[in-house]
Coordinates of C-alpha atoms and ligand atoms in Angstrom, one line a residue:
Chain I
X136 CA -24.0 3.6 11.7
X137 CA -21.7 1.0 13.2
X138 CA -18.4 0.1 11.9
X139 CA -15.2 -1.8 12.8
X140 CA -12.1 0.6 12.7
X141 CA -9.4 -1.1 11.2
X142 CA -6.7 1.6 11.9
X143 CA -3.4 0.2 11.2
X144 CA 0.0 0.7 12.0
X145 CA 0.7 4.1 10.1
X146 CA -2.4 5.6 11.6
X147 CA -0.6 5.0 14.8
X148 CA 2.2 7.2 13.8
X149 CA 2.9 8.8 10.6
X150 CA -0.7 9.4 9.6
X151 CA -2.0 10.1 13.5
X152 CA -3.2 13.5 12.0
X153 CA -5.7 11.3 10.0
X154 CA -7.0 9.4 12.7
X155 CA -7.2 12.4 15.1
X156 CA -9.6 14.1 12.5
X157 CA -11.3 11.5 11.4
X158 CA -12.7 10.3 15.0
X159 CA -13.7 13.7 15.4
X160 CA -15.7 14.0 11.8
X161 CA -17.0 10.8 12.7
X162 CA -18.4 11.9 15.4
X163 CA -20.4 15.1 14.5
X164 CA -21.5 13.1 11.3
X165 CA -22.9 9.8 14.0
X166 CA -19.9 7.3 12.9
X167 CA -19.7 5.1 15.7
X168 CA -16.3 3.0 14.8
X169 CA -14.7 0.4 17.1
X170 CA -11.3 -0.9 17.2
X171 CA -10.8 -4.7 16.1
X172 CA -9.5 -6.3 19.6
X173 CA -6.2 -7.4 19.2
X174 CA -5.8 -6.5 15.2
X175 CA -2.4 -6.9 13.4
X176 CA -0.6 -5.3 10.2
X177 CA -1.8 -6.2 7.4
X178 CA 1.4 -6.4 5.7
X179 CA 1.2 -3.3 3.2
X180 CA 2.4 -3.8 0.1
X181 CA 6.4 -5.2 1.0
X182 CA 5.4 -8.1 3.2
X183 CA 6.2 -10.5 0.0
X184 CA 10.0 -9.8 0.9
X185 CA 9.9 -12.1 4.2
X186 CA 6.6 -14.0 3.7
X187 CA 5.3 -16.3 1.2
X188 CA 1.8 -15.5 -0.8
X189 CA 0.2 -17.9 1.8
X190 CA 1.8 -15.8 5.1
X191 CA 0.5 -12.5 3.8
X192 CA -3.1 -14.2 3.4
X193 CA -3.3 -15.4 6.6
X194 CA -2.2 -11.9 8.0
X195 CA -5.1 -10.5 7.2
X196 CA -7.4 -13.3 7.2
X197 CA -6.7 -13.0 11.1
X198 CA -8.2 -9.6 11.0
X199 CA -11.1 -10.8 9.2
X200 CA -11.6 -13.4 11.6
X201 CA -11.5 -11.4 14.7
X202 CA -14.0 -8.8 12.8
X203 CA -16.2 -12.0 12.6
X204 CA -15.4 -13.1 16.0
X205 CA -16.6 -9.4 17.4
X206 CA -19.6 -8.7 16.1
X207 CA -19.0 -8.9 12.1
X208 CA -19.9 -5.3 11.3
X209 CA -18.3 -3.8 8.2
X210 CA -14.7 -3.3 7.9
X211 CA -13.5 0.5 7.7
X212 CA -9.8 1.0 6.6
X213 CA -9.0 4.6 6.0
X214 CA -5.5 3.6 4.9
X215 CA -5.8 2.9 1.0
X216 CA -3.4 -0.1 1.5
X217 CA -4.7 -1.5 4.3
X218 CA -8.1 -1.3 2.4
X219 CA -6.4 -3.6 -0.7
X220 CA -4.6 -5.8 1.0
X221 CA -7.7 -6.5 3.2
X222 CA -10.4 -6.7 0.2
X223 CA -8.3 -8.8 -2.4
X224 CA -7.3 -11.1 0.0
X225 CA -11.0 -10.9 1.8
X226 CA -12.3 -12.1 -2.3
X227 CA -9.8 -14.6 -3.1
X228 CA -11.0 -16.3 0.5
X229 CA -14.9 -15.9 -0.9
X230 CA -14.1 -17.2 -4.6
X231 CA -11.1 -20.3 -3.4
X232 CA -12.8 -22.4 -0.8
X233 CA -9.3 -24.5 -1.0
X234 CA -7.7 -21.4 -0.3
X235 CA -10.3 -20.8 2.5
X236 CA -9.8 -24.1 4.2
X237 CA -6.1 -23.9 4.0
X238 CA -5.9 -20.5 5.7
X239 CA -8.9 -21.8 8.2
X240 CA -6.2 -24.8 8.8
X241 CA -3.3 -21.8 10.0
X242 CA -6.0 -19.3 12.0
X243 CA -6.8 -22.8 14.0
X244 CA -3.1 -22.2 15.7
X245 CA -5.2 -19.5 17.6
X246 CA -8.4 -20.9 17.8
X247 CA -9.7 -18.4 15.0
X248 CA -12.1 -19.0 12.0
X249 CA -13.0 -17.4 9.3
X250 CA -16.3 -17.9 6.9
X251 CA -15.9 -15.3 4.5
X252 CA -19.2 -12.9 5.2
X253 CA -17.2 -9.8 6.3
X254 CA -17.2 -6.4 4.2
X255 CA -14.4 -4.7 3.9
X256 CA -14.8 -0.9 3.1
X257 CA -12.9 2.3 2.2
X258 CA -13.8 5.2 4.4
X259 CA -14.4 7.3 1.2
X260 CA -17.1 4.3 -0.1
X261 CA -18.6 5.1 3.7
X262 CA -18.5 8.9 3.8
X263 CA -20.3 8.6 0.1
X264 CA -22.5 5.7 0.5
X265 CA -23.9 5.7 3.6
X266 CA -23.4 9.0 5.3
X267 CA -24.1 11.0 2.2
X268 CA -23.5 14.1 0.9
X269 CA -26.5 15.6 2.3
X270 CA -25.4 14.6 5.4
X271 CA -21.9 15.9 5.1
X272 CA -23.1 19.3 3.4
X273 CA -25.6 20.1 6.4
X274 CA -22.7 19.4 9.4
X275 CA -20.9 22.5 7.5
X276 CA -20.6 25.6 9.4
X277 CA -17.2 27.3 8.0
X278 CA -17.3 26.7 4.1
X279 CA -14.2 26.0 2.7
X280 CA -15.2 29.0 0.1
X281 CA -11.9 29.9 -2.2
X282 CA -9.6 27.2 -1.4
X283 CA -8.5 25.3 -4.1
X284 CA -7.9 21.7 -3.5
X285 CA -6.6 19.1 -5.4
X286 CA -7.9 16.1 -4.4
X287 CA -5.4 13.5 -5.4
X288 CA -5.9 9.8 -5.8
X289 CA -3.1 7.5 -6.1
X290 CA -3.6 3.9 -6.8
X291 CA -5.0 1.5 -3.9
X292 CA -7.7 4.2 -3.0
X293 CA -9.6 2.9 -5.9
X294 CA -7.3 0.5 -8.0
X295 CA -7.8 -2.5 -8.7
X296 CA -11.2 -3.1 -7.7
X297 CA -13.3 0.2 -8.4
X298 CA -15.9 -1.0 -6.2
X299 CA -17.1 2.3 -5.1
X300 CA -15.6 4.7 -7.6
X301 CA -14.2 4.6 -11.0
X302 CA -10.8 3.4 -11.3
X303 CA -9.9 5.6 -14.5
X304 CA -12.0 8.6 -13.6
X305 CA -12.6 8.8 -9.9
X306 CA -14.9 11.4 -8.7
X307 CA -15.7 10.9 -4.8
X308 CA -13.1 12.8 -3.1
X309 CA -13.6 16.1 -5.5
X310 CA -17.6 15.1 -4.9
X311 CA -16.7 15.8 -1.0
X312 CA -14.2 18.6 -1.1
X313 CA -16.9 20.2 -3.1
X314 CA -19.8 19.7 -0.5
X315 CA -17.4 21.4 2.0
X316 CA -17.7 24.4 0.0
X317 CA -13.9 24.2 -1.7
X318 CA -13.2 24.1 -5.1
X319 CA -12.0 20.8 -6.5
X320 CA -9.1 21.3 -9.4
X321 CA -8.9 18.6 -11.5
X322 CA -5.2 17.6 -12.6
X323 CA -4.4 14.8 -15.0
X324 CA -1.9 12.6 -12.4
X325 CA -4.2 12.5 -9.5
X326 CA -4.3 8.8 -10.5
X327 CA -0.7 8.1 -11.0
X328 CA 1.6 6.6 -8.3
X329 CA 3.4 8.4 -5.6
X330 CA 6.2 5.3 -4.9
X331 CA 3.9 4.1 -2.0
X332 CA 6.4 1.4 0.1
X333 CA 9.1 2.2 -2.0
X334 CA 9.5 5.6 -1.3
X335 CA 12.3 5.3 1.4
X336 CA 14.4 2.6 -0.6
X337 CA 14.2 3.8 -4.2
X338 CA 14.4 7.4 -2.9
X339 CA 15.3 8.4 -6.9
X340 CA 12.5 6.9 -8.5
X341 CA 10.3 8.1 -6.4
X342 CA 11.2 11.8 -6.2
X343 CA 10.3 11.8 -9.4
X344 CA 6.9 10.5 -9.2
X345 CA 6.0 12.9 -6.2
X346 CA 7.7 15.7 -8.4
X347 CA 5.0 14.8 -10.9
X348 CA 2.0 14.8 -8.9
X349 CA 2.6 18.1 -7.1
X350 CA 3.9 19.7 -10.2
X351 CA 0.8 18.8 -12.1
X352 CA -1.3 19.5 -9.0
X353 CA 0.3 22.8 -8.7
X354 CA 0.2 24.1 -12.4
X355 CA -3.4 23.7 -12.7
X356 CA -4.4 25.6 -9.5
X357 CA -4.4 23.4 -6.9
X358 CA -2.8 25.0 -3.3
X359 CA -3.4 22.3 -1.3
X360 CA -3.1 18.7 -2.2
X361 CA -6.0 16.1 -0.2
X362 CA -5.7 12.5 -0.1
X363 CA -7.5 9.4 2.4
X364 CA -4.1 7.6 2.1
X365 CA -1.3 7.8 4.7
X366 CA 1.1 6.5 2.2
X367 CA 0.5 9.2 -0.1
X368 CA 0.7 12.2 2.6
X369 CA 4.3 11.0 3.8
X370 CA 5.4 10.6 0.8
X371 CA 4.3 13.8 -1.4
X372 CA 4.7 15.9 2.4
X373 CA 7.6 14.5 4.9
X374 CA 9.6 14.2 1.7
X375 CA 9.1 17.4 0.2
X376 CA 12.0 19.4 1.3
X377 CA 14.6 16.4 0.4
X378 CA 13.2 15.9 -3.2
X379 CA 13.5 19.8 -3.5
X380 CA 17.2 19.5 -2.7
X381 CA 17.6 16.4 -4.8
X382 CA 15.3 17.5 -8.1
X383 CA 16.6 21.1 -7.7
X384 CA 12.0 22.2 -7.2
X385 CA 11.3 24.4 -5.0
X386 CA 7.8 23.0 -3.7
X387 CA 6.3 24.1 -0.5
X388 CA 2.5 22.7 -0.6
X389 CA 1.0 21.2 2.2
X390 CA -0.7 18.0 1.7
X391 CA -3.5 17.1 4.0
X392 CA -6.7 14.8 4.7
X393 CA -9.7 14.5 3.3
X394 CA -10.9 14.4 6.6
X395 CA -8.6 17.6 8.1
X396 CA -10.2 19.4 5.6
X397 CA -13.7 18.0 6.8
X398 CA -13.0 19.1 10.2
X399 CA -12.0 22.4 9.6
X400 CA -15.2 22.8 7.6
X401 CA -17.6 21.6 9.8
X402 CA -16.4 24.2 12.7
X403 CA -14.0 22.3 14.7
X404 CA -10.7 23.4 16.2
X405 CA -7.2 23.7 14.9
X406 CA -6.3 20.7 17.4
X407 CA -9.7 18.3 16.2
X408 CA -8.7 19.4 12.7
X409 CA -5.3 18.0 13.7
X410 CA -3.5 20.7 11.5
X411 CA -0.8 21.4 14.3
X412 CA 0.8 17.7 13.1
X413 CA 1.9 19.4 9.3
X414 CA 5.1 19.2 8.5
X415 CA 4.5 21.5 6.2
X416 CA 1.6 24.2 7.4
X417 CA -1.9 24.7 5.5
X418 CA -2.6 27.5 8.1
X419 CA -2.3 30.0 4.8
X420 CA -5.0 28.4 2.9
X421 CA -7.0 26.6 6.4
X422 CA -8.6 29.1 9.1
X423 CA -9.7 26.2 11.7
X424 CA -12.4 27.5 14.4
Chain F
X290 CA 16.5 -31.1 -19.2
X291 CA 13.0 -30.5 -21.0
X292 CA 14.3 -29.3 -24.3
X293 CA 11.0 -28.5 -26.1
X294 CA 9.7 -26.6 -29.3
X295 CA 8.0 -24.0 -28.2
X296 CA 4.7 -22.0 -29.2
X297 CA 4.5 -18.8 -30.8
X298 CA 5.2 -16.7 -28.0
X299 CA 5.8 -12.3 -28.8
X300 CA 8.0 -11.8 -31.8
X301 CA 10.9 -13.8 -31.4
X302 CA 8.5 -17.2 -31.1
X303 CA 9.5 -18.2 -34.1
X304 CA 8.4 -22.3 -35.2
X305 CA 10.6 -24.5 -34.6
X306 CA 12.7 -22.5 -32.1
X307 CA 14.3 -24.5 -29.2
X308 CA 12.4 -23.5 -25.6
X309 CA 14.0 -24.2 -22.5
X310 CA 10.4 -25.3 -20.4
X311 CA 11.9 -26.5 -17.2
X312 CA 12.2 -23.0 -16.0
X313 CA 8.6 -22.2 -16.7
X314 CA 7.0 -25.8 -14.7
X315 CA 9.7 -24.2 -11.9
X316 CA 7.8 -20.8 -11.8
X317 CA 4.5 -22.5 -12.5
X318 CA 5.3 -24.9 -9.6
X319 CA 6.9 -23.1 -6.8
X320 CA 6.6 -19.2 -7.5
X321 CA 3.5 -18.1 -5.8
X322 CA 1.0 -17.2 -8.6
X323 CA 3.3 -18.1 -10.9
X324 CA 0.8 -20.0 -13.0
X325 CA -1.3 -17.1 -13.6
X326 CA 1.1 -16.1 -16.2
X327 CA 0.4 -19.3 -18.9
X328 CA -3.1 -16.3 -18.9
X329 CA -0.8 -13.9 -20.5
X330 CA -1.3 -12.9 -24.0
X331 CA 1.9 -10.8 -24.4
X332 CA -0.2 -7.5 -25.2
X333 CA 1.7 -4.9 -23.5
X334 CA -0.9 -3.2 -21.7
X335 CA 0.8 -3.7 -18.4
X336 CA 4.2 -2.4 -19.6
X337 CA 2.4 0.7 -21.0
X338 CA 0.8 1.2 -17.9
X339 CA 3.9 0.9 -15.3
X340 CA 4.7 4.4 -13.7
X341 CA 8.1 2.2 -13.0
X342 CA 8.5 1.4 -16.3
X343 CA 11.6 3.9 -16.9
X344 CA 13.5 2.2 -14.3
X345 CA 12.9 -1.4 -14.9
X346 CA 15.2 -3.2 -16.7
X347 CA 12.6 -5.8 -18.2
X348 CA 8.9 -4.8 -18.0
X349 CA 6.3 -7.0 -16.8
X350 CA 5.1 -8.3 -20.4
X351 CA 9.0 -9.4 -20.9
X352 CA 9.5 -10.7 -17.6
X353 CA 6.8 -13.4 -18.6
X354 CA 8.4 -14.0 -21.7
X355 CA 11.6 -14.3 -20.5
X356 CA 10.5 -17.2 -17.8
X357 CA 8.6 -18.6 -21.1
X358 CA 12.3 -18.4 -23.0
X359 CA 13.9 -20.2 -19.6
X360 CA 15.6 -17.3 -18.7
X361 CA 16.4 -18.0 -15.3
X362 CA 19.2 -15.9 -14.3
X363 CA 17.9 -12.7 -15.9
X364 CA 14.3 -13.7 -14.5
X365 CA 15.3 -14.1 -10.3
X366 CA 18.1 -11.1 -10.5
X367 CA 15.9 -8.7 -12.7
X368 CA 15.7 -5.2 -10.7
X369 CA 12.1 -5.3 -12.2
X370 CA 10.5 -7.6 -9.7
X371 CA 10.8 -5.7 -6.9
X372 CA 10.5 -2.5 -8.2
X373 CA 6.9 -3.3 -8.3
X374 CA 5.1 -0.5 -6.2
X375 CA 1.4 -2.3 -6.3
X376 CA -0.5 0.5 -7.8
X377 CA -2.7 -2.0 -10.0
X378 CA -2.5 0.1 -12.9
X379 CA -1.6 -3.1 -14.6
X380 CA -4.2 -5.1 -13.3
X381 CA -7.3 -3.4 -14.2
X382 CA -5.9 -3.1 -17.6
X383 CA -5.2 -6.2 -18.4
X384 CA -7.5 -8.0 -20.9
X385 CA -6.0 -11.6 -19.4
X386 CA -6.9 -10.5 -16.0
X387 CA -3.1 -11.6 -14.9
X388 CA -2.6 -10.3 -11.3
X389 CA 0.4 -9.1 -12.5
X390 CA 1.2 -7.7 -9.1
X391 CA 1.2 -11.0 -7.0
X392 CA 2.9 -12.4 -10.0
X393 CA 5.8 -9.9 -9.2
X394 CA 6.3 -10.5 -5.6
X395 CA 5.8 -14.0 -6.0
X396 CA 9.0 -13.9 -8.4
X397 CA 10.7 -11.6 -5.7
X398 CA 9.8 -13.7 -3.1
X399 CA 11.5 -16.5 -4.8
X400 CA 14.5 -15.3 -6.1
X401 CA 15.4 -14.0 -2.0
X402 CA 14.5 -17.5 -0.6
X403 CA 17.1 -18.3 -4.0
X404 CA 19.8 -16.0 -2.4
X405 CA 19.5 -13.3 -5.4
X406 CA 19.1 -9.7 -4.2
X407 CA 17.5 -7.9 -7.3
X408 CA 17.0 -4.7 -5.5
X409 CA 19.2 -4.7 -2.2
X410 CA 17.7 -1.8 -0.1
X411 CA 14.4 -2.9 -0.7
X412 CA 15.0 -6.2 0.3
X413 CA 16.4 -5.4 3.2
X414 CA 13.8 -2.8 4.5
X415 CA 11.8 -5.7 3.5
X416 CA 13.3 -7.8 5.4
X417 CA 13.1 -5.4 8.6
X418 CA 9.7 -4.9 8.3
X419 CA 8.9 -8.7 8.2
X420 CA 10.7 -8.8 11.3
X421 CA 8.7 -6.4 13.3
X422 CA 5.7 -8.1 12.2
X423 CA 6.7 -11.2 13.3
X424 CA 8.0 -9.9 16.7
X425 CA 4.9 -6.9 17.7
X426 CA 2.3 -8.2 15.1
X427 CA 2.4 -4.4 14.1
X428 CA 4.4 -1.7 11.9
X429 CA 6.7 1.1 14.7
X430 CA 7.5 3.0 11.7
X431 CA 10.7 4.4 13.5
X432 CA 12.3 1.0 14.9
X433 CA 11.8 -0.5 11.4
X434 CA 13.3 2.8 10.1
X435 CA 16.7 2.6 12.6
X436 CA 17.2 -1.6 12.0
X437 CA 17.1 -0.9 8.4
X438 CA 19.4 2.3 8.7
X439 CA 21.9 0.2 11.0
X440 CA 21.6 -3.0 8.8
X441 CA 23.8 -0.9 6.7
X442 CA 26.8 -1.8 9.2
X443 CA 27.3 1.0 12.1
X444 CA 29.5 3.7 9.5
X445 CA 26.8 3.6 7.0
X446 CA 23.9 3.1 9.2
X447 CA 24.9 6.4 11.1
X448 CA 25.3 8.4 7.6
X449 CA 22.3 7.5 6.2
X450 CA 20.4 8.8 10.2
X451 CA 22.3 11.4 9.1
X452 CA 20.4 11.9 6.0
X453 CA 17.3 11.3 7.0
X454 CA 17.9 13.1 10.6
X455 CA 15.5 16.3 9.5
X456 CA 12.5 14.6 8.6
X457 CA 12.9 12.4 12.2
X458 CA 12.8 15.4 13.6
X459 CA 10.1 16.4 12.3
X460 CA 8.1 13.6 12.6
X461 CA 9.1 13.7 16.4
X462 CA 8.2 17.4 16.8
X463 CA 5.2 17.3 15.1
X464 CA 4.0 14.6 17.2
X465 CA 3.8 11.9 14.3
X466 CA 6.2 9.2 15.5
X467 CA 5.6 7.2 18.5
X468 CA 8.0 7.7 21.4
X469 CA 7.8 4.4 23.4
X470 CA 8.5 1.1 21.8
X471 CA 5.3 -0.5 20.1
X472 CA 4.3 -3.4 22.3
X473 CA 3.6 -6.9 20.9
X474 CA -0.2 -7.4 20.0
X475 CA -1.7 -9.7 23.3
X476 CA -1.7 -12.8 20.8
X477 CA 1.4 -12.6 19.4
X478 CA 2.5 -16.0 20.2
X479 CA -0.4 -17.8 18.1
X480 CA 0.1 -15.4 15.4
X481 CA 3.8 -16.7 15.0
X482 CA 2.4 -20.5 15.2
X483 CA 0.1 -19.2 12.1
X484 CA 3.3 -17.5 10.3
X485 CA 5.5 -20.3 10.9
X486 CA 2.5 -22.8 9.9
X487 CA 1.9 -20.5 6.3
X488 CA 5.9 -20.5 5.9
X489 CA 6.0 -24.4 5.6
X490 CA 2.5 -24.8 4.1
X491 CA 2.8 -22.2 1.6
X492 CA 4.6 -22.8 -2.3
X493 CA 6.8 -19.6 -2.0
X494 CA 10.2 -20.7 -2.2
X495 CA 10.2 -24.7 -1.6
X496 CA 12.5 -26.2 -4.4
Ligands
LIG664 S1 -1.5 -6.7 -19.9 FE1 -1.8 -8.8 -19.2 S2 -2.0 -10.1 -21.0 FE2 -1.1 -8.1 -21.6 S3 1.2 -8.5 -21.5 FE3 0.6 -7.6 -19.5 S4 0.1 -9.5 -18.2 FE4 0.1 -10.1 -20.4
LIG665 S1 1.4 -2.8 -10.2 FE1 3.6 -2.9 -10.4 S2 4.0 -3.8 -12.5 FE2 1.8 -3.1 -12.4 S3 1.9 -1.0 -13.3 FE3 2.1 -0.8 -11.0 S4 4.4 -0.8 -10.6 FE4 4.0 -1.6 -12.7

């Protein structure tokens, strides 16, 4: 199975614990994912403050065009907002010829082209889709037996497109924290927002919705929050102790990966498993080989 | 000025009530997606749906009415617009199909080029973040975390590293923050051609 790896710029950084364990998942479940050559941000979901609708397109029409350049394989973004900004603007190219063509008429400044037959893909659609459950339950050699996860959602995981899962009642990520062998608690927010972009600048706000979300994570059992968005871990984990102070909670749950949580599961070390990069540590809930 | 009688448009469309249009043909016109709205039925769904809701002075459903009532002023300087986080909970409720999001930041977009600042640390962390892609063609989550720290001026910039000092460290320590500077992608040079090309090409902000 052959994929492009669109990693993006918090994978590099904030969310390294996500690439780290998800190269080595990928590799005991036959993943083979290469880099785009060359790649560049996407944008996220702030880019409109210094570029026009037009500017943001062509950001990540290039990346669409050098995944057609190299080899046109499907597009995996484990970052849920790299995954949306790619796939909406990816449509509007394959709906709006115009739109097409105009963009086509910018990506000629570097001798690029795009003709719109590229997939871009979620790594949860992948993991379910084409590896399988089957597959994902026989690589497991240290059930997750006891550990109560809540497997939480957020928004550009699934929203707006519900492509590969249902955007009102999701199912995928519990679906694959139950084939590792943990229990999946289902909590009513795991859908609502955790700030994303915002977080930093409307610090208030936010606190508020991350209070939400681990509160209602919390109360109905979870111990450990999952997500397959780096915007989602910073936010409900880096932030933790300063929303504490500010809301007056008293929180201390880590938040992981989906794919941490693999890699513990399937046998491989603490380091693979890349819980040493917690800020704040699963080690009580998460016995890595 | 296009002083017109407007349509029946939410409650306070009443017949025979005098509409102020030009502001509508100027967000239909020069707002990027800005004519998606004339799709909007004025249902609500959107507003219900907003986890920002609380905090905005004017949800989505009355931001379109208001640009439909010609209210420019409380339109381009609404905190609303950029207090938009993307999470689509909007869009895949809406019965219009309005992409209410790209309607958003095409109105925030705007009203910056228009020198209005609805939500002023946003915009400039905004702002930052442009910057680095436009220099690296990538994100380095700390640089665009210190400009937009020391954008504040040097006294604030230093309180507000301050502030945020403890969970730097911890993203150091923890090995989640990249220690050398983020190099520019090899092709950074076309992809500023195709930026500058998209900035003049593009509707966003052009008067
Ligand atoms: S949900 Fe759609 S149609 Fe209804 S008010 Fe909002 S944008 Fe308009
Ligand atoms: S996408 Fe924006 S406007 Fe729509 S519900 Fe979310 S925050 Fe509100």
């Amino acid at each position: 199975m052959n994929y492009f790896l669109y990693q993006g710029c918090s994978l590099e950084a904030g969310g390294i614990h996500y690439t780290v364990s998800l190269k080595a998942v990928a590799k005991v479940l036959g993943l083979s994912l290469k880099e785009i050559e060359d790649w560049n941000c996407c944008g996220a979901s702030i880019s409109y403050v210094g570029g026009n609708e037009l500017s943001v397109d062509v950001l990540a029409a290039r990346n669409l065009a050098l995944a057609e350049a190299q080899g046109g394989m499907d597009i995996v973004a484990p970052c849920s907002s790299c995954y949306i900004v790619l796939n909406k603007v990816n449509y509007k190219l394959q709906e709006k010829p115009g739109l097409l063509a105009e963009v086509n008429e910018v990506l000629a400044e570097g001798n690029l082209k795009y003709s719109g037959k590229i997939r871009v893909r979620h790594l949860l659609d992948v993991l379910f889709n084409d590896v399988g459950l089957d597959k994902i339950r026989s690589a497991v050699k240290k059930p997750l037996n006891g550990v109560q996860v809540a497997g939480y959602v957020g928004c550009q995981t699934v929203r707006p497109f519900g492509e590969y899962d249902s955007v009102e009642k999701p199912l995928i990520q519990d679906r694959i924290i139950e084939a590792i062998g943990a229990t999946a608690v289902s909590f009513p927010n795991k859908m609502r927002c955790c700030g994303s972009g915002l977080f930093l600048t409307e610090l208030t706000a936010c606190y508020e919705l991350a209070r939400d979300i681990l509160g209602d994570a919390q109360t109905n059992g979870g111990k450990i929050v999952s997500t397959a968005c780096p915007m989602c871990q910073m936010n409900l984990e880096a932030y933790q102790k300063r929303m504490n102070k500010a809301l007056g909670t008293n929180f201390n749950i880590p938040v992981v990966f989906i794919t941490q949580l693999m890699a513990v599961a399937f046998g491989l070390s603490r380091k693979e498993a890349a819980l040493d990069r917690l800020l704040i540590s699963a080690d009580p809930f998460l016995k890595a080989a | 000025m296009d002083q017109v009688v407007g349509p029946k448009y939410g409650s306070r469309g009443g017949a025979g009530k005098a509409y102020n249009q030009s502001f509508a043909r100027e967000v239909y016109r020069n707002v990027d997606s800005g004519e998606e709205i004339k799709m909007c039925m004025q249902c609500g769904v959107c507003a219900a749906s907003c986890p920002l809701k609380e905090k905005m002075d004017f949800s989505p459903r009355k931001i379109f009415t208001l640009i439909r009532a010609g209210q420019r002023e409380k339109v381009l300087s609404s905190q609303a617009i950029m207090l938009c986080t993307s999470c689509y909970s909007c869009k895949v409720r809406c019965p219009r199909k309005v992409p209410v999001v790209d309607v958003m930041h095409g109105l925030a977009h705007y009203a910056l080029r228009q020198g209005y600042k609805p939500r002023a640390e946003t915009a400039l962390f905004g702002q930052k973040f442009w910057g680095n892609i436009y220099r690296l063609g990538r994100i380095d989550e700390k640089d665009v975390a210190l400009r937009y720290f020391l954008g504040h001026g040097l006294g604030q910039g230093i309180k507000l590293m301050m502030e945020n000092k403890n969970m730097g460290i911890g993203m150091l320590w923890y090995k989640r923050m990249k220690i050398l500077p983020e190099r520019p992608i090899k092709n950074v040079k076309s992809l500023r051609k195709m930026l500058d090309k998209a900035k003049a090409m593009g509707k966003g902000g052009a008067v």
